[in-house]
Amino acid sequence: MQATSVENAGVKQQKQPKAVWAVAFACVISFMGLGLVDPILPAIAKNLHATPSQVSLLFSSYNLITGLAMIITGFVSSRIGPKWTLLIGLILIVIFSALGGFSGGISQLVSFRAGWGLGNALFIATALAVIVGVSTGGTAKAIILYEAALGLGISVGPLLGGELGSISWRGPFFGVAVLMAIAFIAVSFLLPTVPKPKQRSSILDPFRALRYPGLLALAFTALLYNFGFFTLMAYTPFVMNLDAHGLGYVFFGWGILLAFTSVFVAPKLEKRFGTVRSMAIALFLFALALLAMGIWTNSTATVIVCVIIAGAFLGTNNTLITTAVMESSPVERSTASAAYSFVRFIGGAIAPYLAGKLAEWYNPHVPFFVGAIAVVLAILVTVIARKHISTGEKSH
């Protein structure tokens, strides 16, 4: 019966409009950019004579500018159209990732990653709205497709990053530029013109959207959850003591589990337990993984296993929370996405740098403990606000 169900789901996905597949392809390549860089963080620190906390600014500057730029994505998209917004975002990523490859110091590289973040904001906020808006089969199936693209990109990215990074730490930056150029061409030719929203968005719209308790609660849940997420992404490469190849394989395994659970596990959990319970389960298990890494930081094998297993919990939560965001407020989906992303990326900006500094101030164990506490707080926010998050809840 399960095989038949999967086959039927596959048939339904094949009936998606060409525009959905074009943007999903671009999303795969876009999310490869995040994984491409991860295996070379120690190499960047060594070659540019930087500390782990300085290198973590590659994530902080990227996430900070991405979050701030989210405020203008709806304003821009409603005036020039979703397709042009996607294309501008992609070309900015091409330019700044290529410039990153030519960097002569850590400050330059951090600055170029900030420019990359601007392009990323324009692309990902608009891409999610386009996929949800033009797909067939409802929001849930569109979100699953989006999360599958995210998981595929994140899982394949580290492998390519490890290969290119073993040649030079500059390789993955040039690799991203080439891949983004391919995505730019694909979107240019395969995505037809998407109609502009009937009503132009204001820069204040995302802030107004946060007045809805469900959306606000989910945004702060994601902010806290991102403390754990980016502690794993930005800090674990420095405690695993692996080369670029080794880190690439570890994060490949992590990404595979993330992709699998986002597509196949999250919908089943939501149907069985409801949105809030399923999110709480996934976040609790992730907090336990961070706690284990904090206790056994000196055990490379333990950290590796926990990183890979954490992919399952992250993939599950990503799909659940993204689906809930898209249906938690009566505003345009692009506006809801922008408001939610603005808040959550603040957590993504603070966490990487804080993790590195905590290790310098105290010891290598502390960043994981702080990440675990933040994820537990995310659970509390979700549970307290559960009456405002009704998507997928079971009635008793």
Short mmCIF file of C-alpha atoms in Angstrom, two decimals:
data_model
loop_
_atom_site.label_atom_id
_atom_site.label_comp_id
_atom_site.label_asym_id
_atom_site.label_seq_id
_atom_site.Cartn_x
_atom_site.Cartn_y
_atom_site.Cartn_z
CA MET A 1 0.00 0.00 0.00
CA GLN A 2 2.84 2.39 0.86
CA ALA A 3 4.52 1.79 -2.49
CA THR A 4 1.28 2.57 -4.29
CA SER A 5 0.86 5.75 -2.25
CA VAL A 6 4.37 6.90 -3.11
CA GLU A 7 3.81 6.13 -6.79
CA ASN A 8 0.56 8.10 -6.80
CA ALA A 9 2.32 11.02 -5.12
CA GLY A 10 5.01 10.83 -7.77
CA VAL A 11 2.43 10.97 -10.56
CA LYS A 12 0.83 14.00 -8.96
CA GLN A 13 4.20 15.77 -8.66
CA GLN A 14 4.92 15.12 -12.37
CA LYS A 15 1.78 17.08 -13.27
CA GLN A 16 3.20 20.25 -11.75
CA PRO A 17 3.48 23.22 -14.14
CA LYS A 18 6.81 23.81 -15.87
CA ALA A 19 7.31 26.98 -13.83
CA VAL A 20 7.36 24.99 -10.58
CA TRP A 21 10.09 22.65 -11.82
CA ALA A 22 12.17 25.54 -13.17
CA VAL A 23 12.15 27.34 -9.84
CA ALA A 24 12.65 24.10 -7.89
CA PHE A 25 15.75 23.39 -10.00
CA ALA A 26 17.08 26.86 -9.22
CA CYS A 27 16.34 26.23 -5.53
CA VAL A 28 18.41 23.04 -5.59
CA ILE A 29 21.39 24.93 -6.96
CA SER A 30 20.81 27.86 -4.60
CA PHE A 31 20.80 25.63 -1.52
CA MET A 32 23.89 23.84 -2.80
CA GLY A 33 25.64 27.15 -2.16
CA LEU A 34 25.20 26.78 1.61
CA GLY A 35 26.57 23.24 1.69
CA LEU A 36 29.42 24.00 -0.69
CA VAL A 37 31.04 26.38 1.80
CA ASP A 38 30.64 24.29 4.95
CA PRO A 39 33.46 21.75 4.36
CA ILE A 40 36.05 24.51 3.82
CA LEU A 41 35.49 26.56 6.98
CA PRO A 42 38.62 25.19 8.73
CA ALA A 43 40.63 25.69 5.52
CA ILE A 44 39.48 29.32 5.29
CA ALA A 45 40.52 29.87 8.92
CA LYS A 46 43.96 28.40 8.23
CA ASN A 47 44.65 30.15 4.92
CA LEU A 48 43.31 33.55 5.95
CA HIS A 49 44.75 33.34 9.49
CA ALA A 50 41.32 33.75 11.09
CA THR A 51 39.76 32.39 14.29
CA PRO A 52 36.64 30.17 14.21
CA SER A 53 34.51 33.10 15.42
CA GLN A 54 35.85 35.31 12.60
CA VAL A 55 35.13 32.63 10.02
CA SER A 56 31.65 32.18 11.48
CA LEU A 57 30.96 35.75 10.36
CA LEU A 58 30.58 34.26 6.87
CA PHE A 59 27.26 32.89 8.14
CA SER A 60 26.44 35.89 10.34
CA SER A 61 26.84 38.54 7.64
CA TYR A 62 25.00 36.35 5.13
CA ASN A 63 22.06 35.72 7.48
CA LEU A 64 21.88 39.29 8.79
CA ILE A 65 21.64 40.85 5.33
CA THR A 66 19.30 38.09 4.17
CA GLY A 67 16.98 38.81 7.12
CA LEU A 68 17.04 42.59 6.68
CA ALA A 69 16.55 42.33 2.93
CA MET A 70 13.50 40.12 3.44
CA ILE A 71 11.63 43.30 4.36
CA ILE A 72 11.98 44.65 0.81
CA THR A 73 11.40 41.45 -1.15
CA GLY A 74 7.61 41.86 -1.36
CA PHE A 75 7.99 45.58 -2.15
CA VAL A 76 10.35 44.76 -5.03
CA SER A 77 8.51 41.68 -6.32
CA SER A 78 5.11 43.41 -6.44
CA ARG A 79 6.58 46.14 -8.65
CA ILE A 80 8.93 44.35 -11.05
CA GLY A 81 7.30 40.91 -10.90
CA PRO A 82 8.42 37.61 -9.35
CA LYS A 83 10.48 36.48 -12.35
CA TRP A 84 12.66 39.60 -12.46
CA THR A 85 13.07 39.47 -8.69
CA LEU A 86 14.33 35.89 -8.96
CA LEU A 87 16.72 36.80 -11.77
CA ILE A 88 18.16 39.82 -9.94
CA GLY A 89 18.66 37.68 -6.84
CA LEU A 90 20.46 35.00 -8.86
CA ILE A 91 22.78 37.44 -10.64
CA LEU A 92 23.74 39.06 -7.32
CA ILE A 93 24.69 35.64 -5.96
CA VAL A 94 26.78 34.98 -9.08
CA ILE A 95 28.65 38.28 -8.69
CA PHE A 96 29.32 38.13 -4.96
CA SER A 97 30.21 34.45 -4.80
CA ALA A 98 32.75 34.99 -7.60
CA LEU A 99 34.17 38.01 -5.77
CA GLY A 100 34.42 35.85 -2.65
CA GLY A 101 36.68 33.48 -4.54
CA PHE A 102 39.09 36.36 -5.23
CA SER A 103 39.13 37.58 -1.59
CA GLY A 104 42.48 38.38 -0.04
CA GLY A 105 41.35 38.50 3.60
CA ILE A 106 38.60 37.45 5.96
CA SER A 107 37.06 40.95 6.11
CA GLN A 108 36.69 41.03 2.33
CA LEU A 109 35.18 37.57 2.30
CA VAL A 110 32.67 38.45 5.03
CA SER A 111 31.65 41.57 3.08
CA PHE A 112 31.09 39.62 -0.13
CA ARG A 113 29.02 37.04 1.77
CA ALA A 114 26.80 39.94 2.89
CA GLY A 115 26.21 40.84 -0.77
CA TRP A 116 25.48 37.17 -1.43
CA GLY A 117 22.87 37.39 1.35
CA LEU A 118 21.07 40.21 -0.45
CA GLY A 119 20.75 38.09 -3.58
CA ASN A 120 19.71 35.13 -1.47
CA ALA A 121 16.88 37.10 0.14
CA LEU A 122 15.46 38.23 -3.19
CA PHE A 123 15.63 34.70 -4.52
CA ILE A 124 14.42 32.44 -1.70
CA ALA A 125 11.48 34.55 -0.51
CA THR A 126 10.20 34.91 -4.06
CA ALA A 127 10.95 31.29 -5.00
CA LEU A 128 8.85 29.90 -2.16
CA ALA A 129 5.95 32.22 -3.00
CA VAL A 130 6.15 31.29 -6.72
CA ILE A 131 6.21 27.54 -6.04
CA VAL A 132 3.28 27.79 -3.62
CA GLY A 133 1.37 30.16 -5.91
CA VAL A 134 1.59 28.27 -9.21
CA SER A 135 1.78 24.64 -8.08
CA THR A 136 -1.12 22.20 -8.22
CA GLY A 137 -2.29 20.07 -5.33
CA GLY A 138 -2.32 22.65 -2.53
CA THR A 139 0.14 24.38 -0.24
CA ALA A 140 1.33 21.25 1.55
CA LYS A 141 2.53 19.53 -1.63
CA ALA A 142 4.23 22.72 -2.80
CA ILE A 143 6.06 23.07 0.51
CA ILE A 144 7.20 19.44 0.33
CA LEU A 145 8.59 20.09 -3.16
CA TYR A 146 10.39 23.20 -1.90
CA GLU A 147 11.83 21.35 1.11
CA ALA A 148 12.89 18.47 -1.15
CA ALA A 149 14.83 20.97 -3.30
CA LEU A 150 16.36 22.39 -0.13
CA GLY A 151 17.39 18.95 1.12
CA LEU A 152 18.76 17.83 -2.23
CA GLY A 153 20.80 21.00 -2.60
CA ILE A 154 22.15 20.87 0.95
CA SER A 155 23.04 17.16 0.65
CA VAL A 156 24.83 17.36 -2.71
CA GLY A 157 26.51 20.70 -1.97
CA PRO A 158 28.98 19.40 0.65
CA LEU A 159 30.19 16.62 -1.65
CA LEU A 160 30.98 19.13 -4.38
CA GLY A 161 32.35 21.57 -1.82
CA GLY A 162 34.62 18.87 -0.40
CA GLU A 163 35.96 18.02 -3.85
CA LEU A 164 36.52 21.64 -4.89
CA GLY A 165 37.76 22.57 -1.41
CA SER A 166 40.42 19.86 -1.50
CA ILE A 167 41.93 21.72 -4.47
CA SER A 168 41.60 25.21 -2.97
CA TRP A 169 39.32 26.93 -0.45
CA ARG A 170 38.47 29.34 -3.29
CA GLY A 171 37.07 26.54 -5.45
CA PRO A 172 33.60 26.30 -3.85
CA PHE A 173 33.03 30.05 -4.25
CA PHE A 174 33.75 29.85 -7.96
CA GLY A 175 31.65 26.67 -8.08
CA VAL A 176 28.65 28.53 -6.63
CA ALA A 177 29.10 31.30 -9.21
CA VAL A 178 29.01 28.80 -12.07
CA LEU A 179 26.01 26.92 -10.67
CA MET A 180 24.08 30.12 -10.05
CA ALA A 181 24.79 31.21 -13.61
CA ILE A 182 23.24 27.93 -14.80
CA ALA A 183 20.22 28.55 -12.56
CA PHE A 184 19.92 32.09 -13.98
CA ILE A 185 19.79 30.70 -17.53
CA ALA A 186 17.28 27.99 -16.52
CA VAL A 187 14.90 30.45 -14.88
CA SER A 188 15.28 32.93 -17.78
CA PHE A 189 14.13 30.41 -20.37
CA LEU A 190 11.95 27.92 -18.48
CA LEU A 191 9.95 30.19 -16.20
CA PRO A 192 7.19 32.09 -17.99
CA THR A 193 6.25 35.55 -16.83
CA VAL A 194 4.48 35.27 -13.48
CA PRO A 195 1.74 37.89 -12.94
CA LYS A 196 2.47 40.61 -10.43
CA PRO A 197 0.32 40.62 -7.28
CA LYS A 198 -2.91 42.57 -7.73
CA GLN A 199 -1.95 44.83 -4.86
CA ARG A 200 1.50 46.36 -4.43
CA SER A 201 3.24 45.53 -1.19
CA SER A 202 4.48 48.11 1.27
CA ILE A 203 7.76 47.81 3.15
CA LEU A 204 5.65 47.91 6.32
CA ASP A 205 3.53 44.89 5.32
CA PRO A 206 5.87 42.26 6.88
CA PHE A 207 5.79 44.14 10.19
CA ARG A 208 2.01 44.34 10.03
CA ALA A 209 1.86 40.60 9.33
CA LEU A 210 3.68 39.92 12.60
CA ARG A 211 0.61 41.21 14.44
CA TYR A 212 -0.96 37.79 13.82
CA PRO A 213 -0.10 35.66 16.87
CA GLY A 214 0.42 32.43 14.95
CA LEU A 215 2.92 33.94 12.52
CA LEU A 216 4.73 35.82 15.29
CA ALA A 217 5.03 32.68 17.42
CA LEU A 218 6.37 30.63 14.50
CA ALA A 219 8.87 33.37 13.64
CA PHE A 220 10.27 33.40 17.19
CA THR A 221 10.26 29.60 17.26
CA ALA A 222 12.41 29.68 14.13
CA LEU A 223 14.69 32.37 15.58
CA LEU A 224 15.45 30.16 18.59
CA TYR A 225 15.62 26.99 16.49
CA ASN A 226 18.17 28.69 14.23
CA PHE A 227 20.51 29.04 17.20
CA GLY A 228 20.77 25.28 17.22
CA PHE A 229 20.74 24.92 13.44
CA PHE A 230 23.62 27.32 12.78
CA THR A 231 25.61 26.12 15.78
CA LEU A 232 25.60 22.78 13.99
CA MET A 233 26.34 24.28 10.56
CA ALA A 234 29.01 26.82 11.50
CA TYR A 235 30.68 25.34 14.58
CA THR A 236 30.81 21.54 14.23
CA PRO A 237 33.34 21.65 11.33
CA PHE A 238 35.89 23.00 13.84
CA VAL A 239 35.46 20.16 16.37
CA MET A 240 35.23 17.16 14.01
CA ASN A 241 38.92 17.40 13.00
CA LEU A 242 38.22 16.27 9.43
CA ASP A 243 39.56 17.49 6.11
CA ALA A 244 37.36 19.00 3.39
CA HIS A 245 36.54 15.56 1.96
CA GLY A 246 35.56 14.17 5.35
CA LEU A 247 33.36 17.14 6.21
CA GLY A 248 31.75 16.87 2.79
CA TYR A 249 30.77 13.25 3.43
CA VAL A 250 29.40 14.00 6.91
CA PHE A 251 27.19 16.85 5.70
CA PHE A 252 26.15 14.78 2.70
CA GLY A 253 24.73 12.19 5.09
CA TRP A 254 23.13 14.98 7.12
CA GLY A 255 21.52 16.45 4.00
CA ILE A 256 20.24 13.10 2.75
CA LEU A 257 18.35 12.52 6.01
CA LEU A 258 17.11 16.12 5.94
CA ALA A 259 15.73 15.67 2.42
CA PHE A 260 14.16 12.27 3.13
CA THR A 261 12.36 13.29 6.32
CA SER A 262 11.16 16.60 4.89
CA VAL A 263 9.38 14.77 2.06
CA PHE A 264 8.30 11.45 3.56
CA VAL A 265 8.34 11.70 7.36
CA ALA A 266 7.01 15.19 8.13
CA PRO A 267 3.64 14.72 6.34
CA LYS A 268 3.05 11.39 8.13
CA LEU A 269 3.89 12.86 11.54
CA GLU A 270 1.64 15.84 10.92
CA LYS A 271 -1.23 13.59 9.93
CA ARG A 272 -0.69 11.33 12.95
CA PHE A 273 0.09 13.86 15.70
CA GLY A 274 -0.71 17.32 14.30
CA THR A 275 1.60 20.25 13.59
CA VAL A 276 2.51 21.39 17.11
CA ARG A 277 3.10 17.94 18.55
CA SER A 278 5.19 16.91 15.56
CA MET A 279 7.28 20.07 15.74
CA ALA A 280 7.79 19.58 19.48
CA ILE A 281 8.96 16.00 18.93
CA ALA A 282 11.41 16.98 16.19
CA LEU A 283 12.79 19.94 18.15
CA PHE A 284 13.13 17.90 21.35
CA LEU A 285 15.15 15.21 19.55
CA PHE A 286 17.32 17.90 17.96
CA ALA A 287 17.96 19.43 21.40
CA LEU A 288 19.04 15.98 22.64
CA ALA A 289 21.47 15.67 19.72
CA LEU A 290 22.99 19.06 20.57
CA LEU A 291 23.20 18.06 24.24
CA ALA A 292 25.04 14.85 23.29
CA MET A 293 27.49 16.85 21.17
CA GLY A 294 28.03 19.18 24.12
CA ILE A 295 28.78 16.33 26.51
CA TRP A 296 30.98 14.33 24.14
CA THR A 297 32.54 17.18 22.13
CA ASN A 298 35.96 15.50 22.26
CA SER A 299 34.62 12.34 20.64
CA THR A 300 34.81 12.86 16.88
CA ALA A 301 32.70 9.76 16.23
CA THR A 302 29.92 10.99 18.55
CA VAL A 303 29.80 14.43 16.96
CA ILE A 304 29.74 12.94 13.45
CA VAL A 305 26.87 10.56 14.29
CA CYS A 306 24.88 13.32 16.02
CA VAL A 307 25.34 15.73 13.09
CA ILE A 308 24.09 13.14 10.59
CA ILE A 309 21.14 12.05 12.76
CA ALA A 310 20.20 15.69 13.41
CA GLY A 311 19.44 16.00 9.69
CA ALA A 312 16.34 13.84 10.23
CA PHE A 313 15.00 16.15 12.94
CA LEU A 314 15.82 19.31 11.00
CA GLY A 315 14.17 18.10 7.81
CA THR A 316 11.01 17.17 9.68
CA ASN A 317 10.79 20.51 11.47
CA ASN A 318 11.60 22.57 8.37
CA THR A 319 8.64 21.18 6.43
CA LEU A 320 6.23 21.45 9.37
CA ILE A 321 7.11 25.02 10.30
CA THR A 322 7.21 26.28 6.70
CA THR A 323 3.78 24.77 5.99
CA ALA A 324 2.39 26.32 9.17
CA VAL A 325 3.82 29.76 8.27
CA MET A 326 2.18 29.71 4.85
CA GLU A 327 -1.23 29.15 6.46
CA SER A 328 -0.98 30.96 9.79
CA SER A 329 -2.00 34.46 8.71
CA PRO A 330 -4.50 35.93 6.22
CA VAL A 331 -1.83 37.86 4.26
CA GLU A 332 -0.07 37.30 0.94
CA ARG A 333 2.20 34.26 1.13
CA SER A 334 5.21 36.33 0.03
CA THR A 335 4.50 38.80 2.85
CA ALA A 336 4.16 36.00 5.42
CA SER A 337 7.41 34.45 4.18
CA ALA A 338 9.23 37.79 4.37
CA ALA A 339 8.01 38.54 7.90
CA TYR A 340 8.87 35.06 9.15
CA SER A 341 12.28 35.02 7.48
CA PHE A 342 13.17 38.49 8.77
CA VAL A 343 12.82 37.30 12.36
CA ARG A 344 14.33 33.83 11.96
CA PHE A 345 17.45 35.03 10.14
CA ILE A 346 18.25 37.26 13.11
CA GLY A 347 18.84 34.05 15.05
CA GLY A 348 20.89 32.75 12.15
CA ALA A 349 23.03 35.89 12.26
CA ILE A 350 23.75 35.82 16.00
CA ALA A 351 24.21 32.08 16.54
CA PRO A 352 27.31 31.34 14.38
CA TYR A 353 29.39 34.19 15.82
CA LEU A 354 28.16 33.55 19.37
CA ALA A 355 29.06 29.85 19.08
CA GLY A 356 32.63 30.70 18.12
CA LYS A 357 32.98 33.31 20.87
CA LEU A 358 31.52 30.99 23.53
CA ALA A 359 34.15 28.41 22.63
CA GLU A 360 36.87 31.07 22.94
CA TRP A 361 35.52 32.49 26.21
CA TYR A 362 34.75 29.19 27.94
CA ASN A 363 35.36 25.83 26.24
CA PRO A 364 34.32 23.86 23.12
CA HIS A 365 31.35 22.28 24.92
CA VAL A 366 29.42 25.45 25.76
CA PRO A 367 28.15 26.38 22.25
CA PHE A 368 26.26 23.09 22.02
CA PHE A 369 24.66 23.54 25.45
CA VAL A 370 23.51 27.06 24.54
CA GLY A 371 22.14 25.77 21.23
CA ALA A 372 20.22 23.00 23.03
CA ILE A 373 18.72 25.49 25.51
CA ALA A 374 17.60 27.75 22.64
CA VAL A 375 15.88 24.82 20.89
CA VAL A 376 14.08 23.89 24.12
CA LEU A 377 12.87 27.50 24.39
CA ALA A 378 11.61 27.18 20.78
CA ILE A 379 9.48 24.22 21.92
CA LEU A 380 8.02 26.27 24.77
CA VAL A 381 7.09 29.14 22.44
CA THR A 382 5.36 26.72 20.06
CA VAL A 383 3.43 24.94 22.80
CA ILE A 384 2.33 28.18 24.50
CA ALA A 385 1.04 29.55 21.16
CA ARG A 386 -0.44 26.26 19.96
CA LYS A 387 -4.03 27.58 19.82
CA HIS A 388 -2.92 30.02 17.09
CA ILE A 389 -1.20 27.27 15.05
CA SER A 390 -4.07 25.08 13.89
CA THR A 391 -2.61 23.67 10.65
CA GLY A 392 -2.78 19.91 10.64
CA GLU A 393 -3.92 19.61 14.26
CA LYS A 394 -5.88 16.53 15.14
CA SER A 395 -9.15 17.02 16.96
CA HIS A 396 -9.80 14.98 20.07
#
